[in-house]
Amino acid sequence: MTDKKRTKKFAEVILPLAAEGTFTYKIPYDFNYVGVGSRVLVNFGKQKMYAGIVRALHNNAPGYNTKPLSDVLEKDPVVPEISLKFWEWMAEYYMCTLGEVCEAALPAMFKIHSETRIFAIEKTVPESLDQDEARTLLQIIIAHQEMRIKELLTHFSSHKLMRLIKTLTAEKYIGIREAVSEQYKPKVTRTLRLNYNLAAKGNVDLKELKRAPAQKKVLEYFWKAQGAAARKAVKEGAGVSDAVLKSLIDKGWLIEEEYVVDRLAEQVADPEPLPQLSAKQHEVFETILSEWEKQKPTLLYGVTSSGKTEVYFHLISRIIQEGKQALVLLPEIALTGQLVHRFRKVFGEKVAVYHSRIHAAQRIEMWHDVRKGERFQVIIGPRSAIFLPYKNLGCIIVDEEHDRSYKQQDPAPRYNARDAAIVLSNLYKANVLMGTATPSLESLANHKAKKYALVKLVERFGAFTHPEIVIVDYAKWWRRRKVRAHLTPVLLNAVEEELGAGRQVILFQNRRGFSPYLQCFDCGHIPVCPHCDVRLTYHKRDNRLVCHYCGFSVRNAGKCVECGNVNMKTMGFGTEKIEEELQVILPDARIARFDQDATRRKNSHERIIGQFDQGEIDILVGTQMVTKGLDFRNVNLVGVLNADNLFSFPDFRSFERSMQLLMQVAGRAGRHADNGRVIIQTSQPEHSVISYLQEGNYGVFAEQELQQRYQFAYPPFTRILAVTLKHKKYDVCKRAANMLAAACKKISGLQVLGPQAPVIGRIQTYYIMELTLKMERSAQTLEIKSAVNNAIAKVRQAEGLKSVIINPDMDPY
């Protein structure tokens, strides 16, 4: 092939690294079929190999020698053009690199990279090698022939290992190479069947097998089985070894075949008819369709238990009839179990579930299936599902749109999936519906600005009344010494009444663990994390003190590390402590926890929810995980043990978030009955959030909050860019923050707050400083962000500040 016949000579490749831009590679003749979105293997740096995604093809030769593509890993592109445009928008808006978006978007098995391997050149340890540690290292490598660096790090520290490798390499005792292996492999099963052409009954003289009785047993097994069987089943059924089967295969009497197993296949019952909508639901459905015809994002403001999901079903059914796909975003994996079951009852095998807890190989296969668009029309998942390569996306439904779980914190890209869904829908010309009982102030402001349509569903489905809200003054009962297991008599009596009636109870406490901290009552010492500026949380079941920020944990010695006395007391309470103390005062009750600690194991979410749904648990004690969209028929009572810690956090959104959380947890009560109750314990019964909650008027609360935000120039009336700086030395971190603040104050249209240390000023041994940059909504956001990026780059290049970590976060709320 001549150059004239070649269409493009160079490829711009995105690598899953925190490096700016794309990288140019030459396209070898053999890879002329490579396209935009293809996954390719490239050499990066001196030795490293990475799998990347082709962003563009061109004939513009750069002014340097380019490396060739090493391989094209799939015949067809794996990322469509629309997804690549979406990546570029995300990198620009959230101020990160295209490589960081690529890292977040692709399934882990797509992101192969080379590993450094050390191999032995010598077969034995030379006598001339007199360093003991070097001899030990060489012996280990010779014994294994070849080892990865991370395997050797189990024997030596990083610094020492690098020094020894340098010594042995210089003496040519060992060599170094980069190795690449594709992680994903299709799941294959092997089956055996009888070759009737050679071994049909009557054509085989079994007397010939007198000396091979095991082979005879196999043939008799197949004559009875009448068909193909898995190799393992044949071995067990005939009671023979692999060697016997191999002998029959070699003789041609058995034929072995391999089949690729569908990892995504599930036994799903035939779909049920769409549920019938009430008159109000049907009116809402028609209104949404009308707004969708105008290509207008729509906010569905529906009270808890109003039947929003049934409306979703009818909208999605319409999308499927048009031959398109529907994406349903959920804030938490914990929500998927119940909701997926409901979706599969209606849409059967058309439903796919995509999240981080499914097997890595399943994620690859689902990626390909969604890209083809033939099998799955309804995709359900948390925020990461927004990156799937949809073939023909028709609508995006963002359930619980207000939930802060849609915001990615670390690492970059620090995106909000709700906001990103609007951009993705524009690229696909798809429709968006955001559903919630407690709309975010951003979405309400967008409605006021006529960017979103607003549709309301204010009645509970089935005409059930809203639960009664009961406010209990916790401090009053505490002073009277009437509190047991952190329950006031009002709440405890209500719990006992519900259990006596055969009903279940949900108790909400937004703190996991046994106790927030321990304190010595002799010297006052409180154990703190050595890596973070936080107290260690006590977990009684494991008898450990744990940092919930960096993961550090230490065994509880049972005495004070400062004075040696044993007068250590637990202070405060978490879900574990509530569970234990309730079991003492309610010994016959079946009590379980639903928090991050109780749901670490695979399928533990579904197991606990399933047990509660089946009535195997009487009291479910949980953190905010219990507030998210769960629907239980036998729960009339929900108790909030301590509402105070929700609205006391120093954040401009704390009132909004506490109101949303309390209304959501209240929505778990009385979903299928008229006598639901929500009992909220607080030491601040006159607090404005509590007052609005008791009135049950979220709209009035939201209007008041919007006025406050406007008055003090906070989102949604301004934009905020938060910049976090980290370093292991406080003075270095502070100097970098001051330098960046000074540079940002020179940028037109930007208000600079800080620098200042956050509430927790050190995490994982890194000191932290923060800048809050505010800009008007009408400001030239692109120009301002570009100027901030330039300021950050100058700080990173400054003498003594190159090791400072600087992370910009657009819309951090």
PDB file of N, CA and C in Angstrom, residues 513-519 569-575 577-578:
ATOM      1  N   GLY A 513     -20.890   3.292  63.231  1.00  0.00           N
ATOM      2  CA  GLY A 513     -19.975   2.980  64.319  1.00  0.00           C
ATOM      3  C   GLY A 513     -20.723   2.868  65.635  1.00  0.00           C
ATOM      4  N   PHE A 514     -19.982   2.557  66.714  1.00  0.00           N
ATOM      5  CA  PHE A 514     -20.587   2.414  68.033  1.00  0.00           C
ATOM      6  C   PHE A 514     -20.665   3.769  68.725  1.00  0.00           C
ATOM      7  N   SER A 515     -19.552   4.491  68.672  1.00  0.00           N
ATOM      8  CA  SER A 515     -19.484   5.781  69.339  1.00  0.00           C
ATOM      9  C   SER A 515     -18.587   6.709  68.537  1.00  0.00           C
ATOM     10  N   PRO A 516     -18.954   7.995  68.402  1.00  0.00           N
ATOM     11  CA  PRO A 516     -18.107   8.923  67.654  1.00  0.00           C
ATOM     12  C   PRO A 516     -16.679   8.998  68.182  1.00  0.00           C
ATOM     13  N   TYR A 517     -16.508   8.830  69.497  1.00  0.00           N
ATOM     14  CA  TYR A 517     -15.141   8.835  70.034  1.00  0.00           C
ATOM     15  C   TYR A 517     -15.133   8.322  71.470  1.00  0.00           C
ATOM     16  N   LEU A 518     -13.934   7.999  71.950  1.00  0.00           N
ATOM     17  CA  LEU A 518     -13.704   7.632  73.343  1.00  0.00           C
ATOM     18  C   LEU A 518     -12.996   8.793  74.040  1.00  0.00           C
ATOM     19  N   GLN A 519     -13.229   8.914  75.347  1.00  0.00           N
ATOM     20  CA  GLN A 519     -12.532   9.949  76.113  1.00  0.00           C
ATOM     21  C   GLN A 519     -12.151   9.403  77.477  1.00  0.00           C
ATOM     22  N   LYS A 569     -14.513   6.316  78.434  1.00  0.00           N
ATOM     23  CA  LYS A 569     -15.956   6.342  78.232  1.00  0.00           C
ATOM     24  C   LYS A 569     -16.286   6.595  76.757  1.00  0.00           C
ATOM     25  N   THR A 570     -17.366   5.959  76.305  1.00  0.00           N
ATOM     26  CA  THR A 570     -17.835   6.232  74.943  1.00  0.00           C
ATOM     27  C   THR A 570     -18.662   7.509  74.961  1.00  0.00           C
ATOM     28  N   MET A 571     -18.414   8.374  73.991  1.00  0.00           N
ATOM     29  CA  MET A 571     -19.109   9.652  73.901  1.00  0.00           C
ATOM     30  C   MET A 571     -19.949   9.678  72.619  1.00  0.00           C
ATOM     31  N   GLY A 572     -21.208  10.081  72.757  1.00  0.00           N
ATOM     32  CA  GLY A 572     -22.087  10.094  71.594  1.00  0.00           C
ATOM     33  C   GLY A 572     -22.538   8.690  71.229  1.00  0.00           C
ATOM     34  N   PHE A 573     -23.191   8.576  70.073  1.00  0.00           N
ATOM     35  CA  PHE A 573     -23.690   7.257  69.680  1.00  0.00           C
ATOM     36  C   PHE A 573     -23.806   7.163  68.169  1.00  0.00           C
ATOM     37  N   GLY A 574     -23.555   5.939  67.676  1.00  0.00           N
ATOM     38  CA  GLY A 574     -23.722   5.624  66.263  1.00  0.00           C
ATOM     39  C   GLY A 574     -24.680   4.459  66.114  1.00  0.00           C
ATOM     40  N   THR A 575     -24.852   3.998  64.891  1.00  0.00           N
ATOM     41  CA  THR A 575     -25.834   2.939  64.615  1.00  0.00           C
ATOM     42  C   THR A 575     -25.514   1.647  65.357  1.00  0.00           C
ATOM     43  N   LYS A 577     -24.073   1.264  68.284  1.00  0.00           N
ATOM     44  CA  LYS A 577     -24.438   1.392  69.697  1.00  0.00           C
ATOM     45  C   LYS A 577     -25.952   1.309  69.880  1.00  0.00           C
ATOM     46  N   ILE A 578     -26.684   1.932  68.986  1.00  0.00           N
ATOM     47  CA  ILE A 578     -28.151   1.874  69.063  1.00  0.00           C
ATOM     48  C   ILE A 578     -28.628   0.435  68.931  1.00  0.00           C
TER      49      ILE A 578
END
